[in-house]
Short mmCIF file of C-alpha atoms and ligand atoms in Angstrom, two decimals:
data_model
loop_
_atom_site.label_atom_id
_atom_site.label_comp_id
_atom_site.label_asym_id
_atom_site.label_seq_id
_atom_site.Cartn_x
_atom_site.Cartn_y
_atom_site.Cartn_z
CA MET W 1 136.85 288.85 150.11
CA GLN W 2 138.62 286.94 147.33
CA GLN W 3 138.11 287.81 143.67
CA VAL W 4 137.68 284.86 141.31
CA SER W 5 138.01 284.59 137.52
CA VAL W 6 136.20 281.52 136.19
CA LEU W 7 137.60 280.57 132.76
CA GLY W 8 135.13 278.34 130.94
CA SER W 9 132.27 279.32 133.27
CA THR W 10 129.51 277.93 131.03
CA GLY W 11 130.88 274.37 131.03
CA SER W 12 130.28 271.54 133.48
CA ILE W 13 133.12 272.54 135.84
CA GLY W 14 132.34 276.24 135.41
CA VAL W 15 128.69 275.78 136.42
CA ASN W 16 129.70 273.64 139.42
CA THR W 17 132.23 276.31 140.44
CA LEU W 18 129.56 279.01 140.34
CA ASP W 19 127.32 276.78 142.45
CA VAL W 20 130.00 276.63 145.17
CA LEU W 21 130.73 280.38 144.90
CA ARG W 22 127.00 281.14 145.20
CA ARG W 23 127.03 279.42 148.62
CA HIS W 24 129.74 281.75 149.98
CA PRO W 25 128.99 285.34 148.94
CA GLU W 26 130.76 286.64 152.06
CA ARG W 27 134.01 284.97 151.02
CA PHE W 28 134.23 285.09 147.20
CA ARG W 29 133.33 287.63 144.53
CA VAL W 30 133.22 286.78 140.81
CA PHE W 31 135.63 289.05 138.93
CA ALA W 32 135.40 287.58 135.41
CA LEU W 33 133.45 284.91 133.54
CA THR W 34 134.47 283.52 130.15
CA ALA W 35 132.99 281.32 127.44
CA SER W 36 133.70 280.36 123.88
CA LYS W 37 130.31 280.78 122.16
CA SER W 38 127.50 280.15 124.70
CA THR W 39 126.08 283.67 124.73
CA ASP W 40 122.77 282.88 126.46
CA ALA W 41 124.40 280.96 129.30
CA LEU W 42 127.04 283.67 129.84
CA LEU W 43 124.35 286.38 129.79
CA ARG W 44 122.41 284.61 132.57
CA GLN W 45 125.60 284.16 134.60
CA CYS W 46 126.58 287.83 134.18
CA LEU W 47 123.17 289.03 135.33
CA GLU W 48 123.39 286.84 138.44
CA PHE W 49 127.07 287.29 139.44
CA LYS W 50 127.67 290.85 138.10
CA PRO W 51 131.35 290.32 137.21
CA GLN W 52 133.59 293.21 136.25
CA TYR W 53 134.45 291.45 132.96
CA ALA W 54 132.87 288.88 130.65
CA VAL W 55 135.03 287.37 127.90
CA MET W 56 133.67 285.70 124.78
CA VAL W 57 136.33 284.20 122.53
CA ASP W 58 134.08 284.63 119.49
CA ASP W 59 133.85 288.30 118.33
CA GLN W 60 130.27 288.10 117.05
CA CYS W 61 129.11 286.44 120.28
CA ALA W 62 130.87 289.18 122.28
CA LEU W 63 128.99 291.91 120.37
CA SER W 64 125.69 290.15 120.92
CA LEU W 65 126.41 289.70 124.65
CA GLN W 66 127.38 293.35 124.99
CA SER W 67 124.16 294.63 123.45
CA GLN W 68 122.01 292.29 125.55
CA LEU W 69 123.79 293.26 128.76
CA LYS W 70 123.25 296.93 127.90
CA GLN W 71 119.50 296.36 127.65
CA PHE W 72 119.55 295.01 131.22
CA GLY W 73 121.58 298.01 132.43
CA SER W 74 124.51 295.76 133.39
CA ALA W 75 127.89 297.34 134.25
CA THR W 76 129.84 294.25 133.11
CA GLU W 77 132.46 295.07 130.48
CA VAL W 78 132.62 292.59 127.57
CA LEU W 79 135.99 291.64 126.06
CA SER W 80 136.66 289.31 123.12
CA GLY W 81 139.43 287.13 121.73
CA HIS W 82 141.97 284.71 123.20
CA ASP W 83 144.23 287.39 124.69
CA ALA W 84 141.38 288.62 126.84
CA LEU W 85 141.36 285.21 128.60
CA SER W 86 144.95 285.82 129.72
CA GLU W 87 144.09 289.40 130.72
CA VAL W 88 141.36 288.36 133.16
CA ALA W 89 143.51 285.46 134.41
CA SER W 90 146.43 287.74 135.32
CA HIS W 91 144.62 290.97 136.30
CA ALA W 92 146.06 292.59 139.44
CA ASP W 93 142.66 292.52 141.22
CA VAL W 94 142.26 288.72 140.85
CA ASP W 95 143.17 286.31 143.66
CA ILE W 96 141.90 282.98 142.32
CA VAL W 97 141.67 281.61 138.76
CA MET W 98 139.54 278.57 137.99
CA ALA W 99 141.00 277.05 134.79
CA ALA W 100 137.98 275.17 133.38
CA ILE W 101 138.43 275.66 129.62
CA VAL W 102 138.58 272.35 127.77
CA GLY W 103 141.71 271.44 125.79
CA ALA W 104 144.98 273.15 124.85
CA ALA W 105 142.96 276.33 124.22
CA GLY W 106 143.32 276.97 127.96
CA LEU W 107 147.13 276.76 128.06
CA ALA W 108 148.02 280.45 127.48
CA SER W 109 145.61 281.71 130.15
CA CYS W 110 146.92 279.12 132.64
CA ILE W 111 150.48 280.25 132.03
CA ALA W 112 149.40 283.90 132.39
CA ALA W 113 147.75 283.15 135.76
CA ALA W 114 150.81 281.15 136.87
CA LEU W 115 153.25 283.93 135.94
CA ALA W 116 151.05 286.45 137.76
CA GLY W 117 151.32 284.36 140.95
CA LYS W 118 147.62 283.54 141.32
CA ARG W 119 145.99 280.68 143.18
CA LEU W 120 145.42 278.55 140.09
CA LEU W 121 142.72 275.88 140.34
CA LEU W 122 143.48 273.43 137.54
CA ALA W 123 140.57 271.50 136.04
CA ASN W 124 141.96 271.95 132.50
CA LYS W 125 144.26 268.90 132.59
CA GLU W 126 145.10 269.20 128.87
CA ALA W 127 146.94 272.48 129.62
CA LEU W 128 149.35 270.65 131.91
CA VAL W 129 149.70 267.67 129.54
CA VAL W 130 150.61 270.08 126.72
CA GLY W 131 152.68 272.45 128.86
CA GLY W 132 154.49 269.95 131.11
CA ALA W 133 157.78 271.33 132.42
CA VAL W 134 157.18 274.75 130.81
CA PHE W 135 153.88 275.06 132.72
CA MET W 136 155.50 274.02 136.02
CA ALA W 137 158.38 276.45 135.48
CA ALA W 138 155.84 279.29 135.05
CA VAL W 139 154.20 278.29 138.35
CA GLU W 140 157.58 278.37 140.06
CA LYS W 141 158.65 281.64 138.45
CA GLY W 142 155.40 283.43 139.26
CA GLY W 143 155.17 282.00 142.79
CA ALA W 144 151.66 280.73 141.99
CA THR W 145 149.77 278.22 144.14
CA LEU W 146 148.72 275.41 141.82
CA LEU W 147 145.88 273.30 143.24
CA PRO W 148 144.34 270.31 141.44
CA ILE W 149 140.60 270.14 140.72
CA ASP W 150 140.56 266.81 138.87
CA SER W 151 138.97 264.55 141.51
CA GLU W 152 141.84 262.02 141.48
CA HIS W 153 144.51 264.67 141.89
CA SER W 154 142.55 266.52 144.54
CA ALA W 155 142.25 263.16 146.38
CA ILE W 156 146.01 262.59 146.12
CA PHE W 157 146.74 266.14 147.25
CA GLN W 158 144.43 265.61 150.25
CA SER W 159 146.18 262.29 151.05
CA LEU W 160 149.74 263.68 150.89
CA PRO W 161 151.57 265.24 153.85
CA ASP W 162 151.05 269.02 154.25
CA VAL W 163 154.82 269.43 154.19
CA ARG W 164 155.77 269.21 150.49
CA GLU W 165 159.43 268.45 151.25
CA LEU W 166 158.30 265.08 152.67
CA TRP W 167 156.64 263.89 149.46
CA SER W 168 159.70 262.52 147.70
CA GLU W 169 161.08 260.56 150.66
CA THR W 170 157.76 259.14 151.96
CA VAL W 171 155.72 258.28 148.84
CA ASP W 172 156.02 254.84 147.27
CA LYS W 173 153.15 255.00 144.75
CA LEU W 174 150.23 257.15 143.67
CA ILE W 175 147.18 255.00 142.90
CA LEU W 176 144.75 256.73 140.54
CA THR W 177 141.32 255.15 140.61
CA ALA W 178 139.23 254.91 137.43
CA SER W 179 135.56 254.00 137.02
CA GLY W 180 136.34 252.19 133.76
CA GLY W 181 133.72 254.35 131.99
CA PRO W 182 130.71 253.12 129.99
CA PHE W 183 132.65 250.45 128.04
CA ARG W 184 134.31 248.69 131.00
CA THR W 185 132.56 245.40 130.27
CA TRP W 186 132.06 245.75 126.49
CA SER W 187 133.77 243.49 123.96
CA THR W 188 136.32 245.06 121.62
CA SER W 189 133.98 244.52 118.66
CA GLN W 190 131.18 246.40 120.48
CA ILE W 191 133.59 249.19 121.42
CA ARG W 192 134.71 249.47 117.79
CA GLU W 193 131.18 250.42 116.70
CA ALA W 194 130.30 252.61 119.72
CA THR W 195 128.38 255.83 118.96
CA PRO W 196 129.01 259.31 120.43
CA GLU W 197 125.79 258.96 122.48
CA GLN W 198 127.02 255.70 124.02
CA ALA W 199 130.48 257.14 124.69
CA CYS W 200 129.01 260.20 126.43
CA ALA W 201 126.76 258.16 128.77
CA HIS W 202 129.12 257.96 131.75
CA PRO W 203 127.86 255.74 134.58
CA ASN W 204 128.95 257.99 137.52
CA TRP W 205 129.73 261.54 136.34
CA VAL W 206 127.94 264.15 134.19
CA MET W 207 130.66 266.01 132.25
CA GLY W 208 131.45 267.87 129.01
CA ARG W 209 131.49 265.80 125.80
CA LYS W 210 135.27 265.81 125.29
CA ILE W 211 136.12 264.41 128.74
CA SER W 212 133.21 261.95 128.47
CA VAL W 213 134.70 260.44 125.29
CA ASP W 214 138.14 260.43 126.95
CA SER W 215 136.65 258.53 129.90
CA ALA W 216 135.12 255.96 127.57
CA SER W 217 138.49 255.34 125.84
CA MET W 218 140.39 255.72 129.15
CA MET W 219 142.51 258.39 127.44
CA ASN W 220 141.23 260.54 130.30
CA LYS W 221 143.22 258.34 132.68
CA ALA W 222 146.26 258.57 130.40
CA LEU W 223 146.03 262.38 130.57
CA GLU W 224 145.65 262.09 134.35
CA ILE W 225 148.81 259.97 134.69
CA ILE W 226 150.73 262.68 132.84
CA GLU W 227 149.02 265.35 134.96
CA ALA W 228 150.00 263.51 138.17
CA LYS W 229 153.61 263.20 137.09
CA PHE W 230 153.95 266.97 136.75
CA LEU W 231 151.78 267.97 139.72
CA PHE W 232 153.45 265.68 142.23
CA ASN W 233 156.91 265.33 140.66
CA VAL W 234 157.04 261.51 140.79
CA GLN W 235 158.53 258.98 138.37
CA PRO W 236 156.03 257.58 135.82
CA ALA W 237 156.60 254.07 137.25
CA GLN W 238 155.36 255.34 140.63
CA ILE W 239 151.91 256.01 139.17
CA ASP W 240 149.45 253.15 139.07
CA VAL W 241 145.84 252.93 137.91
CA LEU W 242 143.17 250.78 139.55
CA ILE W 243 139.65 250.29 138.22
CA HIS W 244 137.06 250.98 140.93
CA PRO W 245 133.64 251.14 139.24
CA GLN W 246 131.80 252.71 142.21
CA SER W 247 133.94 255.92 142.15
CA VAL W 248 133.82 256.33 145.94
CA ILE W 249 137.56 256.16 146.55
CA HIS W 250 138.80 259.09 144.47
CA SER W 251 142.48 258.01 144.61
CA MET W 252 145.14 256.90 147.10
CA VAL W 253 148.73 257.37 148.17
CA GLN W 254 150.80 254.33 149.13
CA TYR W 255 153.72 255.24 151.40
CA VAL W 256 157.12 253.56 151.70
CA ASP W 257 155.88 251.61 154.77
CA HIS W 258 153.00 250.33 152.55
CA SER W 259 150.44 252.21 154.55
CA VAL W 260 147.76 253.62 152.20
CA VAL W 261 145.89 256.91 152.64
CA ALA W 262 142.79 257.44 150.49
CA GLN W 263 140.25 260.22 150.00
CA LEU W 264 136.55 259.29 149.66
CA GLY W 265 133.36 261.13 148.78
CA THR W 266 130.26 261.09 146.62
CA PRO W 267 131.14 261.57 142.93
CA ASP W 268 130.39 265.31 142.73
CA MET W 269 132.93 267.81 141.38
CA ARG W 270 131.76 270.46 143.85
CA GLY W 271 133.83 268.58 146.48
CA PRO W 272 137.25 269.12 144.86
CA ILE W 273 136.20 272.60 143.64
CA ALA W 274 135.27 273.71 147.17
CA TYR W 275 138.53 272.29 148.50
CA GLY W 276 140.57 274.19 145.91
CA LEU W 277 138.74 277.42 146.70
CA SER W 278 139.02 277.10 150.48
CA TRP W 279 142.35 275.25 150.98
CA PRO W 280 143.83 274.89 153.55
CA THR W 281 140.47 275.30 155.32
CA ARG W 282 137.19 273.73 154.20
CA VAL W 283 133.77 275.12 153.33
CA GLU W 284 130.35 273.65 152.64
CA SER W 285 130.23 272.37 149.04
CA GLY W 286 126.67 271.18 148.43
CA THR W 287 127.95 267.60 148.06
CA LYS W 288 125.86 264.83 149.71
CA PRO W 289 127.57 262.90 152.54
CA LEU W 290 128.48 259.27 151.95
CA ASP W 291 126.05 256.77 153.44
CA PHE W 292 128.43 253.92 154.25
CA ALA W 293 125.84 251.55 155.76
CA SER W 294 123.71 251.43 152.60
CA MET W 295 126.59 251.35 150.13
CA PRO W 296 127.09 248.48 147.68
CA SER W 297 130.40 246.70 148.11
CA TRP W 298 133.46 248.26 146.57
CA THR W 299 135.21 246.33 143.83
CA PHE W 300 138.57 246.66 142.10
CA GLU W 301 140.00 245.41 138.80
CA SER W 302 143.51 245.50 137.41
CA ILE W 303 144.01 247.54 134.25
CA ARG W 304 146.66 245.01 133.27
CA SER W 305 144.19 242.15 132.72
CA PRO W 306 144.40 241.02 129.05
CA GLU W 307 140.77 242.16 128.48
CA HIS W 308 141.38 245.69 129.75
CA GLN W 309 144.69 245.99 127.88
CA GLU W 310 142.83 245.13 124.69
CA ARG W 311 139.83 247.40 125.46
CA PHE W 312 141.84 250.44 126.50
CA PRO W 313 145.14 250.58 124.57
CA GLY W 314 145.20 254.40 124.81
CA LEU W 315 145.76 254.29 128.56
CA PHE W 316 149.24 252.84 128.12
CA LEU W 317 150.34 255.72 125.88
CA ALA W 318 150.78 257.79 129.07
CA TRP W 319 153.78 255.84 130.36
CA GLU W 320 155.18 255.57 126.83
CA THR W 321 155.05 259.33 126.13
CA LEU W 322 156.47 260.16 129.57
CA GLN W 323 159.56 258.06 128.69
CA GLY W 324 160.19 260.04 125.49
CA GLN W 325 161.07 263.67 124.75
CA SER W 326 158.88 266.13 126.62
CA GLY W 327 157.11 267.10 123.38
CA ALA W 328 155.54 263.63 123.18
CA THR W 329 152.76 264.49 125.64
CA THR W 330 152.05 267.69 123.64
CA VAL W 331 151.70 265.63 120.45
CA LEU W 332 149.52 263.02 122.16
CA ASN W 333 147.14 265.66 123.53
CA ALA W 334 146.80 267.45 120.18
CA ALA W 335 146.17 264.20 118.27
CA ASN W 336 143.60 263.15 120.85
CA GLU W 337 141.73 266.47 120.64
CA VAL W 338 141.52 266.10 116.85
CA ALA W 339 140.49 262.43 117.16
CA VAL W 340 137.75 263.06 119.74
CA ALA W 341 136.29 265.93 117.68
CA ALA W 342 136.32 263.71 114.56
CA PHE W 343 134.62 260.88 116.46
CA LEU W 344 131.94 263.23 117.84
CA ASP W 345 131.43 264.45 114.22
CA ARG W 346 131.01 260.77 113.19
CA LYS W 347 134.02 261.01 110.87
CA ILE W 348 136.02 258.19 112.48
CA ARG W 349 135.08 255.09 114.49
CA PHE W 350 135.62 254.92 118.24
CA ASP W 351 138.59 252.53 117.99
CA GLU W 352 140.22 254.87 115.46
CA ILE W 353 140.77 257.44 118.25
CA TYR W 354 143.58 255.21 119.49
CA SER W 355 144.84 254.49 115.95
CA LEU W 356 145.01 258.21 115.18
CA ASN W 357 146.88 258.97 118.42
CA ARG W 358 149.30 256.12 117.73
CA ALA W 359 149.90 257.15 114.11
CA THR W 360 150.46 260.83 114.99
CA LEU W 361 152.93 259.93 117.74
CA ASP W 362 154.80 257.66 115.31
CA ALA W 363 154.83 260.27 112.52
CA LEU W 364 156.33 263.20 114.40
CA ALA W 365 159.95 263.50 115.45
CA PHE W 366 159.77 264.69 119.02
CA THR W 367 161.42 267.83 120.20
CA THR W 368 161.65 269.37 123.65
CA PRO W 369 159.66 272.63 123.65
CA ARG W 370 161.31 275.23 125.89
CA ASP W 371 158.63 277.93 126.02
CA LEU W 372 154.99 278.73 125.23
CA PRO W 373 155.56 279.70 121.55
CA SER W 374 157.43 276.44 120.79
CA LEU W 375 154.69 274.44 122.58
CA LEU W 376 152.07 276.12 120.41
CA VAL W 377 154.07 275.37 117.23
CA LEU W 378 154.33 271.68 118.15
CA ASP W 379 150.65 271.56 119.10
CA ALA W 380 149.74 273.04 115.68
CA GLU W 381 152.04 270.59 113.82
CA ALA W 382 150.49 267.62 115.60
CA ARG W 383 146.95 268.87 114.91
CA SER W 384 147.76 269.31 111.24
CA GLN W 385 149.27 265.80 111.00
CA ALA W 386 146.33 264.22 112.86
CA THR W 387 143.84 266.12 110.65
CA GLN W 388 145.57 264.77 107.52
CA PHE W 389 145.26 261.20 108.83
CA CYS W 390 141.66 261.88 109.71
CA LYS W 391 140.81 263.07 106.20
CA ALA W 392 142.40 259.96 104.73
CA TRP W 393 140.42 257.69 107.08
CA SER W 394 137.05 259.48 107.15
CA ILE W 395 134.08 257.10 107.01
P1 LIG H 1 132.77 271.68 128.95
O1 LIG H 1 132.87 271.34 127.53
O2 LIG H 1 131.50 271.40 129.69
O3 LIG H 1 133.08 273.26 129.13
C1 LIG H 1 134.16 273.89 128.53
C2 LIG H 1 134.18 275.38 128.78
O4 LIG H 1 135.29 275.94 128.05
C3 LIG H 1 132.94 276.12 128.27
O5 LIG H 1 132.69 277.24 129.10
C4 LIG H 1 133.36 276.61 126.87
O6 LIG H 1 132.65 277.80 126.46
C5 LIG H 1 134.83 276.89 127.09
N1 LIG H 1 135.61 276.68 125.85
C6 LIG H 1 135.52 275.63 124.99
N2 LIG H 1 136.40 275.76 123.98
C7 LIG H 1 137.06 276.92 124.21
C8 LIG H 1 138.09 277.61 123.50
N3 LIG H 1 138.61 277.15 122.34
N4 LIG H 1 138.55 278.77 124.02
C9 LIG H 1 138.03 279.28 125.17
N5 LIG H 1 137.04 278.68 125.87
C10 LIG H 1 136.56 277.51 125.40
O7 LIG H 1 134.01 270.98 129.68
P2 LIG H 1 134.11 270.46 131.20
O8 LIG H 1 133.57 269.09 131.30
O9 LIG H 1 133.61 271.52 132.13
O10 LIG H 1 135.70 270.32 131.34
C11 LIG H 1 136.54 271.45 131.47
C12 LIG H 1 137.95 270.97 131.84
O11 LIG H 1 137.89 270.36 133.13
C13 LIG H 1 138.49 269.89 130.88
O12 LIG H 1 139.87 270.07 130.73
C14 LIG H 1 138.21 268.58 131.61
O13 LIG H 1 139.14 267.57 131.31
C15 LIG H 1 138.38 269.02 133.06
N6 LIG H 1 137.64 268.19 134.03
C16 LIG H 1 136.29 268.11 133.95
C17 LIG H 1 135.59 267.32 134.86
C18 LIG H 1 134.08 267.25 134.82
O14 LIG H 1 133.48 266.64 135.70
N7 LIG H 1 133.42 267.86 133.86
C19 LIG H 1 136.28 266.59 135.84
C20 LIG H 1 137.67 266.70 135.87
C21 LIG H 1 138.35 267.51 134.97
MG1 LIG H 2 139.46 262.89 136.86
#
C-alpha cells in the first residue's frame, strides 16, 4: 500500500488524480489533501478519502474546514499555512507526492518532497521553471524519483529508453506537440481583443484558468520547453515544437538515426497521472481507448510560419531565457503569473501578457539564484516589477 499526498487536490489535476486513486484502493491510500481556499470541495474529498491530514493555505478556511469535519466525526487533522504544504510533502509516512498546485506557490513543497526522497509526480511545471537547476539539485540530493505528469513530458518519458545513461548519446531531438489552443487560426487583431472566456475555452482539454490562458498565448508551451530542458537534460536547441491540433500524439523523441518514437492516447490527464503513479508498471486509468479507424486525419503545422510567430511571440521567450542567466526563467514565470492574473481580472489586454513578460525580462538584471531563498527573492522582485508595469498600463 502506497501513501499519497495530493497537493492542490481540488484543482483539475487534483480531481483527476483522485479519480485514478479511487480506482485502486488496494494499491494507494490518500495521506494528505491540500487546497488554497476551496473549503467545500476539500470537505467533500476528506469525507470520501479520509486522509490523515488536510491542509488549507488560508487560516480562516482551515478553521471552517476543521469545524465542519468535526460535525461529521472525521478523524482528519486540519493544518494551515504554506509550511504545512511542505510538511505533508516530506512526511516520513508518505511514498508519493502529486505536485498539482498552480504556479510558483508550489515550489517550496516540491523541493521539500525532493529533499525527502519521495516519488514526486510533477504537474506543477511553474515550480521547475522557477527552480531550474536548484530544483534538480534537490532531486539529486534527496534521491527522489521525479516523474513528469504534463502530458508532453510523460509522452517523452515513455518514448525514451529505460536506461537513462543512453539518453544523451541516442537522442537527437525532443518534439513537443501543441494543439495551438483556441486562437490557432485567429488574426492578431482578434487575439488582441480576446476575452478571458474566449481564452479559457480550450478545444481539447478542460483545465484550470491559469494554464488555459497560457495555452491560448502558447506561454504554456514556452514553460514546457523550459520544463523539458531540466527534466531531460538536453540543450535548448534540441527541443522543437510542432502544432498538432488533434492532440492525439502527445509528443515524440527523434533519435540520432532519425527514427521517431511517439506516445499516443486520448487527451485525458488520467493517462499520464496513472502512469506516474504506477511506473514502471501500468494500471487502469479510466481513459477511453483510441479508435483509430474513425479518427479524423492528423495534421501538423510549423510554429515558425510567419503567422504563428506573429500570433504567439511568447513561445519564443523559452529559448531566449534558456540562453541567459538561470534567473531569467524565474523572472519570466513570475511576470507571466502576474500578467495572466491581470488579464483574467480584465486589467490588461490579451496581447499585453506578452508585452508585460517582455518588459519585465528587459527591466531586471539577471542573477543566478543558488538556493530556494534566493529564488524566492528574485521571484518577488519580478512580481513587484511586473505589478508596477501592470498598474501603469491598466485599462
Ligand atoms: P487549478 O487551478 O485547477 O488547481 C490548482 C490547485 O492548487 C487547487 O487545488 C488550488 O486550491 C491550489 N492552489 C492555488 N493557488 C495556491 C496557492 N497559492 N497555494 C497553495 N495551493 C494553491 O490548476 P490545474 O489546472 O489543476 O493545474 C495545476 C498544475 O498542473 C499547474 O501547474 C498546471 O500548469 C499543471 N498542469 C495542468 C494540466 C491540466 O490539464 N489541468 C495539464 C498539465 C499540467
Ligand atoms: Mg502540457
